[in-house]
């Protein structure tokens, strides 16, 4: 928020110094009335499952990202593009990052996420792969690894309990 206020000091239409709008995350030009709002970036996370093999427990796809805390097993995630629905973003991110197709994503919850900046909102989904025999194909620009885990045998290196990523994992597999 501080950085946004510092970098958005002047009106882009008339060059007058902007003023904060009381009670909002916005700045308004006192001369021409142009109002600018803190940009909102929305990302989706998807907990992807498939039926277990040979009647075993369902499996959850976990990934290791090529950036950030690379030691953690996490979920497929990515930002929503302009003009894209949350569900379309979930389908696109899964296809791009792990080469899988999913059925209709089910919305679970959302969480503001200040660690990515003041205007980030995470939207969490669950989904099942359309082809249970399909294996992930990792996009090395995004991920270092992707693997199916039985929901009753998840790795210890999971996201923290306060994160929506963990909430989604627990929603699928039960608390760990």
mmCIF file of N, CA and C in Angstrom, residues 37-152:
data_model
loop_
_atom_site.group_PDB
_atom_site.id
_atom_site.type_symbol
_atom_site.label_atom_id
_atom_site.label_comp_id
_atom_site.label_asym_id
_atom_site.label_seq_id
_atom_site.Cartn_x
_atom_site.Cartn_y
_atom_site.Cartn_z
ATOM 1 N N UNK A 37 -7.696 3.279 -8.221
ATOM 2 C CA UNK A 37 -7.813 2.303 -7.143
ATOM 3 C C UNK A 37 -6.592 1.401 -7.120
ATOM 4 N N UNK A 38 -6.281 0.881 -5.936
ATOM 5 C CA UNK A 38 -5.206 -0.090 -5.800
ATOM 6 C C UNK A 38 -5.529 -1.279 -6.691
ATOM 7 N N UNK A 39 -4.620 -1.662 -7.578
ATOM 8 C CA UNK A 39 -4.912 -2.798 -8.460
ATOM 9 C C UNK A 39 -5.083 -4.093 -7.671
ATOM 10 N N UNK A 40 -5.986 -4.929 -8.134
ATOM 11 C CA UNK A 40 -6.222 -6.226 -7.510
ATOM 12 C C UNK A 40 -5.724 -7.314 -8.450
ATOM 13 N N UNK A 41 -4.836 -8.151 -7.956
ATOM 14 C CA UNK A 41 -4.346 -9.303 -8.711
ATOM 15 C C UNK A 41 -4.972 -10.547 -8.102
ATOM 16 N N UNK A 42 -5.605 -11.346 -8.935
ATOM 17 C CA UNK A 42 -6.281 -12.554 -8.460
ATOM 18 C C UNK A 42 -5.543 -13.775 -8.986
ATOM 19 N N UNK A 43 -5.295 -14.722 -8.101
ATOM 20 C CA UNK A 43 -4.657 -15.985 -8.486
ATOM 21 C C UNK A 43 -5.558 -17.135 -8.062
ATOM 22 N N UNK A 44 -5.463 -18.233 -8.797
ATOM 23 C CA UNK A 44 -6.211 -19.442 -8.451
ATOM 24 C C UNK A 44 -5.239 -20.523 -7.997
ATOM 25 N N UNK A 45 -5.709 -21.362 -7.079
ATOM 26 C CA UNK A 45 -4.984 -22.557 -6.650
ATOM 27 C C UNK A 45 -5.931 -23.726 -6.856
ATOM 28 N N UNK A 46 -5.384 -24.858 -7.296
ATOM 29 C CA UNK A 46 -6.243 -26.004 -7.584
ATOM 30 C C UNK A 46 -5.694 -27.254 -6.910
ATOM 31 N N UNK A 47 -6.506 -27.856 -6.042
ATOM 32 C CA UNK A 47 -6.185 -29.160 -5.454
ATOM 33 C C UNK A 47 -6.762 -30.212 -6.398
ATOM 34 N N UNK A 48 -5.878 -30.890 -7.125
ATOM 35 C CA UNK A 48 -6.279 -31.834 -8.176
ATOM 36 C C UNK A 48 -6.207 -33.254 -7.630
ATOM 37 N N UNK A 49 -7.291 -34.004 -7.805
ATOM 38 C CA UNK A 49 -7.323 -35.386 -7.317
ATOM 39 C C UNK A 49 -7.627 -36.351 -8.457
ATOM 40 N N UNK A 50 -7.349 -37.619 -8.168
ATOM 41 C CA UNK A 50 -7.749 -38.719 -9.049
ATOM 42 C C UNK A 50 -8.057 -39.915 -8.162
ATOM 43 N N UNK A 51 -8.889 -40.841 -8.666
ATOM 44 C CA UNK A 51 -9.181 -42.046 -7.885
ATOM 45 C C UNK A 51 -7.897 -42.834 -7.635
ATOM 46 N N UNK A 52 -7.829 -43.443 -6.455
ATOM 47 C CA UNK A 52 -6.654 -44.249 -6.125
ATOM 48 C C UNK A 52 -6.540 -45.475 -7.015
ATOM 49 N N UNK A 53 -5.344 -45.971 -7.142
ATOM 50 C CA UNK A 53 -5.095 -47.158 -7.968
ATOM 51 C C UNK A 53 -5.488 -48.416 -7.204
ATOM 52 N N UNK A 54 -6.043 -49.379 -7.900
ATOM 53 C CA UNK A 54 -6.408 -50.692 -7.339
ATOM 54 C C UNK A 54 -7.260 -50.561 -6.082
ATOM 55 N N UNK A 55 -8.193 -49.601 -6.099
ATOM 56 C CA UNK A 55 -9.095 -49.444 -4.968
ATOM 57 C C UNK A 55 -8.477 -48.759 -3.764
ATOM 58 N N UNK A 56 -7.261 -48.244 -3.905
ATOM 59 C CA UNK A 56 -6.590 -47.545 -2.806
ATOM 60 C C UNK A 56 -7.178 -46.157 -2.605
ATOM 61 N N UNK A 57 -6.604 -45.395 -1.666
ATOM 62 C CA UNK A 57 -7.117 -44.054 -1.387
ATOM 63 C C UNK A 57 -6.925 -43.128 -2.587
ATOM 64 N N UNK A 58 -7.778 -42.111 -2.665
ATOM 65 C CA UNK A 58 -7.624 -41.102 -3.711
ATOM 66 C C UNK A 58 -6.221 -40.514 -3.640
ATOM 67 N N UNK A 59 -5.802 -39.930 -4.764
ATOM 68 C CA UNK A 59 -4.474 -39.318 -4.827
ATOM 69 C C UNK A 59 -4.602 -37.827 -5.100
ATOM 70 N N UNK A 60 -3.668 -37.060 -4.549
ATOM 71 C CA UNK A 60 -3.619 -35.611 -4.692
ATOM 72 C C UNK A 60 -2.339 -35.247 -5.428
ATOM 73 N N UNK A 61 -2.452 -34.377 -6.428
ATOM 74 C CA UNK A 61 -1.276 -33.928 -7.162
ATOM 75 C C UNK A 61 -0.637 -32.763 -6.417
ATOM 76 N N UNK A 62 0.617 -32.922 -6.057
ATOM 77 C CA UNK A 62 1.378 -31.850 -5.428
ATOM 78 C C UNK A 62 2.556 -31.502 -6.326
ATOM 79 N N UNK A 63 2.951 -30.231 -6.272
ATOM 80 C CA UNK A 63 4.027 -29.738 -7.129
ATOM 81 C C UNK A 63 5.052 -28.977 -6.296
ATOM 82 N N UNK A 64 6.244 -28.884 -6.845
ATOM 83 C CA UNK A 64 7.279 -28.009 -6.284
ATOM 84 C C UNK A 64 7.531 -26.914 -7.311
ATOM 85 N N UNK A 65 7.373 -25.676 -6.861
ATOM 86 C CA UNK A 65 7.540 -24.528 -7.751
ATOM 87 C C UNK A 65 9.019 -24.231 -7.976
ATOM 88 N N UNK A 66 9.324 -23.663 -9.120
ATOM 89 C CA UNK A 66 10.702 -23.305 -9.468
ATOM 90 C C UNK A 66 11.115 -21.992 -8.808
ATOM 91 N N UNK A 67 10.234 -21.364 -8.077
ATOM 92 C CA UNK A 67 10.488 -20.081 -7.415
ATOM 93 C C UNK A 67 9.873 -20.137 -6.021
ATOM 94 N N UNK A 68 10.204 -19.177 -5.170
ATOM 95 C CA UNK A 68 9.638 -19.140 -3.815
ATOM 96 C C UNK A 68 10.182 -20.263 -2.958
ATOM 97 N N UNK A 69 9.401 -20.723 -1.988
ATOM 98 C CA UNK A 69 9.868 -21.813 -1.113
ATOM 99 C C UNK A 69 9.864 -23.151 -1.862
ATOM 100 N N UNK A 70 10.969 -23.443 -2.533
ATOM 101 C CA UNK A 70 11.041 -24.603 -3.434
ATOM 102 C C UNK A 70 11.063 -25.942 -2.713
ATOM 103 N N UNK A 71 11.269 -25.946 -1.404
ATOM 104 C CA UNK A 71 11.291 -27.221 -0.670
ATOM 105 C C UNK A 71 9.888 -27.718 -0.331
ATOM 106 N N UNK A 72 8.891 -26.851 -0.457
ATOM 107 C CA UNK A 72 7.521 -27.231 -0.107
ATOM 108 C C UNK A 72 6.809 -27.909 -1.273
ATOM 109 N N UNK A 73 5.969 -28.872 -0.943
ATOM 110 C CA UNK A 73 5.026 -29.441 -1.904
ATOM 111 C C UNK A 73 3.781 -28.568 -1.842
ATOM 112 N N UNK A 74 3.336 -28.070 -2.969
ATOM 113 C CA UNK A 74 2.222 -27.125 -3.012
ATOM 114 C C UNK A 74 1.224 -27.546 -4.095
ATOM 115 N N UNK A 75 0.344 -26.627 -4.440
ATOM 116 C CA UNK A 75 -0.688 -26.876 -5.448
ATOM 117 C C UNK A 75 -0.388 -26.104 -6.726
ATOM 118 N N UNK A 76 -0.971 -26.547 -7.814
ATOM 119 C CA UNK A 76 -0.894 -25.783 -9.058
ATOM 120 C C UNK A 76 -1.568 -24.439 -8.801
ATOM 121 N N UNK A 77 -0.919 -23.364 -9.236
ATOM 122 C CA UNK A 77 -1.445 -22.028 -8.970
ATOM 123 C C UNK A 77 -0.979 -21.061 -10.052
ATOM 124 N N UNK A 78 -1.733 -19.996 -10.222
ATOM 125 C CA UNK A 78 -1.328 -18.967 -11.165
ATOM 126 C C UNK A 78 -2.326 -17.832 -11.211
ATOM 127 N N UNK A 79 -1.898 -16.734 -11.810
ATOM 128 C CA UNK A 79 -2.723 -15.535 -11.857
ATOM 129 C C UNK A 79 -3.781 -15.608 -12.950
ATOM 130 N N UNK A 80 -4.915 -14.989 -12.657
ATOM 131 C CA UNK A 80 -6.021 -14.876 -13.600
ATOM 132 C C UNK A 80 -5.676 -13.764 -14.587
ATOM 133 N N UNK A 81 -5.909 -14.015 -15.861
ATOM 134 C CA UNK A 81 -5.638 -13.016 -16.887
ATOM 135 C C UNK A 81 -6.874 -12.156 -17.118
ATOM 136 N N UNK A 82 -6.666 -10.949 -17.642
ATOM 137 C CA UNK A 82 -7.775 -10.036 -17.929
ATOM 138 C C UNK A 82 -8.785 -10.717 -18.845
ATOM 139 N N UNK A 83 -10.065 -10.613 -18.498
ATOM 140 C CA UNK A 83 -11.129 -11.195 -19.301
ATOM 141 C C UNK A 83 -11.354 -12.677 -19.083
ATOM 142 N N UNK A 84 -10.659 -13.263 -18.132
ATOM 143 C CA UNK A 84 -10.736 -14.705 -17.886
ATOM 144 C C UNK A 84 -11.523 -14.974 -16.604
ATOM 145 N N UNK A 85 -12.376 -15.981 -16.605
ATOM 146 C CA UNK A 85 -13.083 -16.358 -15.378
ATOM 147 C C UNK A 85 -12.126 -17.119 -14.466
ATOM 148 N N UNK A 86 -12.481 -17.228 -13.201
ATOM 149 C CA UNK A 86 -11.659 -17.989 -12.260
ATOM 150 C C UNK A 86 -11.550 -19.443 -12.698
ATOM 151 N N UNK A 87 -12.668 -20.003 -13.138
ATOM 152 C CA UNK A 87 -12.680 -21.403 -13.565
ATOM 153 C C UNK A 87 -11.818 -21.617 -14.812
ATOM 154 N N UNK A 88 -11.896 -20.688 -15.758
ATOM 155 C CA UNK A 88 -11.062 -20.797 -16.964
ATOM 156 C C UNK A 88 -9.585 -20.699 -16.599
ATOM 157 N N UNK A 89 -9.261 -19.840 -15.640
ATOM 158 C CA UNK A 89 -7.871 -19.726 -15.187
ATOM 159 C C UNK A 89 -7.404 -21.032 -14.553
ATOM 160 N N UNK A 90 -8.277 -21.679 -13.789
ATOM 161 C CA UNK A 90 -7.916 -22.962 -13.175
ATOM 162 C C UNK A 90 -7.603 -23.995 -14.256
ATOM 163 N N UNK A 91 -8.463 -24.100 -15.255
ATOM 164 C CA UNK A 91 -8.217 -25.036 -16.366
ATOM 165 C C UNK A 91 -6.899 -24.705 -17.074
ATOM 166 N N UNK A 92 -6.684 -23.428 -17.385
ATOM 167 C CA UNK A 92 -5.486 -23.010 -18.112
ATOM 168 C C UNK A 92 -4.224 -23.288 -17.318
ATOM 169 N N UNK A 93 -4.211 -22.912 -16.039
ATOM 170 C CA UNK A 93 -3.012 -23.106 -15.224
ATOM 171 C C UNK A 93 -2.662 -24.588 -15.087
ATOM 172 N N UNK A 94 -3.664 -25.432 -14.893
ATOM 173 C CA UNK A 94 -3.411 -26.875 -14.784
ATOM 174 C C UNK A 94 -2.824 -27.396 -16.099
ATOM 175 N N UNK A 95 -3.412 -26.991 -17.219
ATOM 176 C CA UNK A 95 -2.904 -27.436 -18.525
ATOM 177 C C UNK A 95 -1.485 -26.928 -18.767
ATOM 178 N N UNK A 96 -1.226 -25.664 -18.440
ATOM 179 C CA UNK A 96 0.101 -25.086 -18.677
ATOM 180 C C UNK A 96 1.175 -25.693 -17.781
ATOM 181 N N UNK A 97 0.877 -25.833 -16.501
ATOM 182 C CA UNK A 97 1.913 -26.241 -15.549
ATOM 183 C C UNK A 97 2.162 -27.739 -15.519
ATOM 184 N N UNK A 98 1.103 -28.548 -15.675
ATOM 185 C CA UNK A 98 1.287 -30.006 -15.554
ATOM 186 C C UNK A 98 0.693 -30.803 -16.715
ATOM 187 N N UNK A 99 0.160 -30.125 -17.731
ATOM 188 C CA UNK A 99 -0.319 -30.812 -18.913
ATOM 189 C C UNK A 99 -1.516 -31.718 -18.707
ATOM 190 N N UNK A 100 -2.316 -31.460 -17.686
ATOM 191 C CA UNK A 100 -3.487 -32.297 -17.402
ATOM 192 C C UNK A 100 -4.776 -31.538 -17.700
ATOM 193 N N UNK A 101 -5.832 -32.286 -17.961
ATOM 194 C CA UNK A 101 -7.170 -31.716 -18.107
ATOM 195 C C UNK A 101 -7.961 -32.068 -16.855
ATOM 196 N N UNK A 102 -8.749 -31.107 -16.387
ATOM 197 C CA UNK A 102 -9.573 -31.322 -15.198
ATOM 198 C C UNK A 102 -11.036 -31.146 -15.550
ATOM 199 N N UNK A 103 -11.896 -31.743 -14.717
ATOM 200 C CA UNK A 103 -13.329 -31.510 -14.829
ATOM 201 C C UNK A 103 -13.656 -30.135 -14.274
ATOM 202 N N UNK A 104 -14.921 -29.887 -14.065
ATOM 203 C CA UNK A 104 -15.361 -28.579 -13.565
ATOM 204 C C UNK A 104 -14.757 -28.300 -12.186
ATOM 205 N N UNK A 105 -14.014 -27.192 -12.040
ATOM 206 C CA UNK A 105 -13.450 -26.855 -10.733
ATOM 207 C C UNK A 105 -14.551 -26.437 -9.755
ATOM 208 N N UNK A 106 -14.395 -26.835 -8.503
ATOM 209 C CA UNK A 106 -15.342 -26.474 -7.451
ATOM 210 C C UNK A 106 -14.691 -25.448 -6.533
ATOM 211 N N UNK A 107 -15.332 -24.281 -6.415
ATOM 212 C CA UNK A 107 -14.806 -23.222 -5.548
ATOM 213 C C UNK A 107 -14.908 -23.653 -4.091
ATOM 214 N N UNK A 108 -13.828 -23.403 -3.318
ATOM 215 C CA UNK A 108 -13.810 -23.769 -1.904
ATOM 216 C C UNK A 108 -13.747 -22.538 -1.011
ATOM 217 N N UNK A 109 -12.788 -21.647 -1.255
ATOM 218 C CA UNK A 109 -12.576 -20.512 -0.357
ATOM 219 C C UNK A 109 -11.639 -19.519 -1.026
ATOM 220 N N UNK A 110 -11.473 -18.354 -0.381
ATOM 221 C CA UNK A 110 -10.518 -17.356 -0.861
ATOM 222 C C UNK A 110 -9.744 -16.788 0.321
ATOM 223 N N UNK A 111 -8.632 -16.125 0.010
ATOM 224 C CA UNK A 111 -7.793 -15.553 1.055
ATOM 225 C C UNK A 111 -7.006 -14.375 0.486
ATOM 226 N N UNK A 112 -7.057 -13.206 1.161
ATOM 227 C CA UNK A 112 -6.143 -12.139 0.757
ATOM 228 C C UNK A 112 -4.720 -12.581 1.092
ATOM 229 N N UNK A 113 -3.767 -12.229 0.248
ATOM 230 C CA UNK A 113 -2.405 -12.736 0.433
ATOM 231 C C UNK A 113 -1.418 -11.590 0.290
ATOM 232 N N UNK A 114 -1.060 -10.965 1.401
ATOM 233 C CA UNK A 114 -0.168 -9.808 1.386
ATOM 234 C C UNK A 114 1.265 -10.161 1.017
ATOM 235 N N UNK A 115 1.641 -11.439 1.090
ATOM 236 C CA UNK A 115 3.021 -11.816 0.783
ATOM 237 C C UNK A 115 3.354 -11.631 -0.691
ATOM 238 N N UNK A 116 2.338 -11.553 -1.547
ATOM 239 C CA UNK A 116 2.563 -11.312 -2.977
ATOM 240 C C UNK A 116 2.316 -9.852 -3.339
ATOM 241 N N UNK A 117 2.008 -9.033 -2.371
ATOM 242 C CA UNK A 117 1.680 -7.634 -2.598
ATOM 243 C C UNK A 117 0.348 -7.317 -1.948
ATOM 244 N N UNK A 118 0.053 -6.021 -1.748
ATOM 245 C CA UNK A 118 -1.139 -5.642 -0.994
ATOM 246 C C UNK A 118 -2.450 -5.926 -1.702
ATOM 247 N N UNK A 119 -2.440 -6.103 -3.000
ATOM 248 C CA UNK A 119 -3.685 -6.303 -3.725
ATOM 249 C C UNK A 119 -3.810 -7.689 -4.317
ATOM 250 N N UNK A 120 -3.408 -8.727 -3.582
ATOM 251 C CA UNK A 120 -3.491 -10.085 -4.113
ATOM 252 C C UNK A 120 -4.595 -10.860 -3.402
ATOM 253 N N UNK A 121 -5.439 -11.505 -4.190
ATOM 254 C CA UNK A 121 -6.504 -12.349 -3.671
ATOM 255 C C UNK A 121 -6.331 -13.739 -4.259
ATOM 256 N N UNK A 122 -6.305 -14.748 -3.400
ATOM 257 C CA UNK A 122 -6.176 -16.135 -3.830
ATOM 258 C C UNK A 122 -7.545 -16.804 -3.778
ATOM 259 N N UNK A 123 -7.912 -17.490 -4.850
ATOM 260 C CA UNK A 123 -9.181 -18.222 -4.927
ATOM 261 C C UNK A 123 -8.863 -19.704 -5.057
ATOM 262 N N UNK A 124 -9.385 -20.503 -4.123
ATOM 263 C CA UNK A 124 -9.054 -21.921 -4.080
ATOM 264 C C UNK A 124 -10.142 -22.815 -4.641
ATOM 265 N N UNK A 125 -9.720 -23.815 -5.409
ATOM 266 C CA UNK A 125 -10.625 -24.769 -6.046
ATOM 267 C C UNK A 125 -10.147 -26.194 -5.816
ATOM 268 N N UNK A 126 -11.083 -27.132 -5.922
ATOM 269 C CA UNK A 126 -10.748 -28.548 -6.041
ATOM 270 C C UNK A 126 -11.230 -28.994 -7.416
ATOM 271 N N UNK A 127 -10.571 -30.014 -7.954
ATOM 272 C CA UNK A 127 -10.966 -30.554 -9.258
ATOM 273 C C UNK A 127 -10.421 -31.965 -9.388
ATOM 274 N N UNK A 128 -11.060 -32.743 -10.240
ATOM 275 C CA UNK A 128 -10.620 -34.107 -10.528
ATOM 276 C C UNK A 128 -10.128 -34.157 -11.968
ATOM 277 N N UNK A 129 -9.051 -34.898 -12.210
ATOM 278 C CA UNK A 129 -8.552 -35.034 -13.581
ATOM 279 C C UNK A 129 -9.577 -35.788 -14.423
ATOM 280 N N UNK A 130 -9.629 -35.470 -15.701
ATOM 281 C CA UNK A 130 -10.577 -36.156 -16.586
ATOM 282 C C UNK A 130 -10.064 -37.534 -17.000
ATOM 283 N N UNK A 131 -8.742 -37.717 -16.994
ATOM 284 C CA UNK A 131 -8.145 -39.013 -17.333
ATOM 285 C C UNK A 131 -7.332 -39.491 -16.132
ATOM 286 N N UNK A 132 -7.879 -40.405 -15.320
ATOM 287 C CA UNK A 132 -7.174 -40.856 -14.115
ATOM 288 C C UNK A 132 -5.824 -41.516 -14.385
ATOM 289 N N UNK A 133 -5.585 -41.977 -15.601
ATOM 290 C CA UNK A 133 -4.302 -42.615 -15.924
ATOM 291 C C UNK A 133 -3.239 -41.603 -16.348
ATOM 292 N N UNK A 134 -3.644 -40.360 -16.569
ATOM 293 C CA UNK A 134 -2.706 -39.342 -17.047
ATOM 294 C C UNK A 134 -1.679 -38.990 -15.976
ATOM 295 N N UNK A 135 -0.461 -38.789 -16.414
ATOM 296 C CA UNK A 135 0.618 -38.373 -15.521
ATOM 297 C C UNK A 135 0.994 -36.930 -15.840
ATOM 298 N N UNK A 136 1.408 -36.173 -14.837
ATOM 299 C CA UNK A 136 1.757 -34.774 -15.079
ATOM 300 C C UNK A 136 3.024 -34.639 -15.926
ATOM 301 N N UNK A 137 3.024 -33.622 -16.763
ATOM 302 C CA UNK A 137 4.200 -33.236 -17.539
ATOM 303 C C UNK A 137 4.546 -31.819 -17.092
ATOM 304 N N UNK A 138 5.666 -31.678 -16.406
ATOM 305 C CA UNK A 138 6.039 -30.426 -15.746
ATOM 306 C C UNK A 138 6.538 -29.381 -16.743
ATOM 307 N N UNK A 139 6.048 -28.139 -16.581
ATOM 308 C CA UNK A 139 6.613 -26.997 -17.298
ATOM 309 C C UNK A 139 7.804 -26.521 -16.472
ATOM 310 N N UNK A 140 9.046 -26.714 -16.947
ATOM 311 C CA UNK A 140 10.218 -26.393 -16.135
ATOM 312 C C UNK A 140 10.391 -24.905 -15.839
ATOM 313 N N UNK A 141 9.688 -24.046 -16.563
ATOM 314 C CA UNK A 141 9.741 -22.611 -16.244
ATOM 315 C C UNK A 141 8.957 -22.305 -14.976
ATOM 316 N N UNK A 142 8.009 -23.184 -14.638
ATOM 317 C CA UNK A 142 7.127 -22.965 -13.488
ATOM 318 C C UNK A 142 7.413 -23.913 -12.329
ATOM 319 N N UNK A 143 7.714 -25.172 -12.657
ATOM 320 C CA UNK A 143 7.810 -26.222 -11.640
ATOM 321 C C UNK A 143 9.102 -27.011 -11.776
ATOM 322 N N UNK A 144 9.521 -27.593 -10.648
ATOM 323 C CA UNK A 144 10.656 -28.517 -10.689
ATOM 324 C C UNK A 144 10.191 -29.963 -10.596
ATOM 325 N N UNK A 145 8.982 -30.168 -10.067
ATOM 326 C CA UNK A 145 8.503 -31.535 -9.858
ATOM 327 C C UNK A 145 6.990 -31.530 -9.673
ATOM 328 N N UNK A 146 6.349 -32.617 -10.068
ATOM 329 C CA UNK A 146 4.919 -32.840 -9.821
ATOM 330 C C UNK A 146 4.737 -34.331 -9.593
ATOM 331 N N UNK A 147 3.963 -34.660 -8.557
ATOM 332 C CA UNK A 147 3.813 -36.077 -8.216
ATOM 333 C C UNK A 147 2.448 -36.323 -7.562
ATOM 334 N N UNK A 148 1.861 -37.483 -7.860
ATOM 335 C CA UNK A 148 0.635 -37.925 -7.200
ATOM 336 C C UNK A 148 0.998 -38.565 -5.861
ATOM 337 N N UNK A 149 0.256 -38.188 -4.815
ATOM 338 C CA UNK A 149 0.436 -38.772 -3.482
ATOM 339 C C UNK A 149 -0.894 -39.337 -3.002
ATOM 340 N N UNK A 150 -0.907 -40.539 -2.419
ATOM 341 C CA UNK A 150 -2.134 -41.003 -1.765
ATOM 342 C C UNK A 150 -2.504 -40.003 -0.667
ATOM 343 N N UNK A 151 -3.788 -39.697 -0.531
ATOM 344 C CA UNK A 151 -4.191 -38.678 0.444
ATOM 345 C C UNK A 151 -3.872 -39.075 1.880
ATOM 346 N N UNK A 152 -3.649 -40.356 2.133
ATOM 347 C CA UNK A 152 -3.287 -40.780 3.488
ATOM 348 C C UNK A 152 -1.771 -40.912 3.664
#
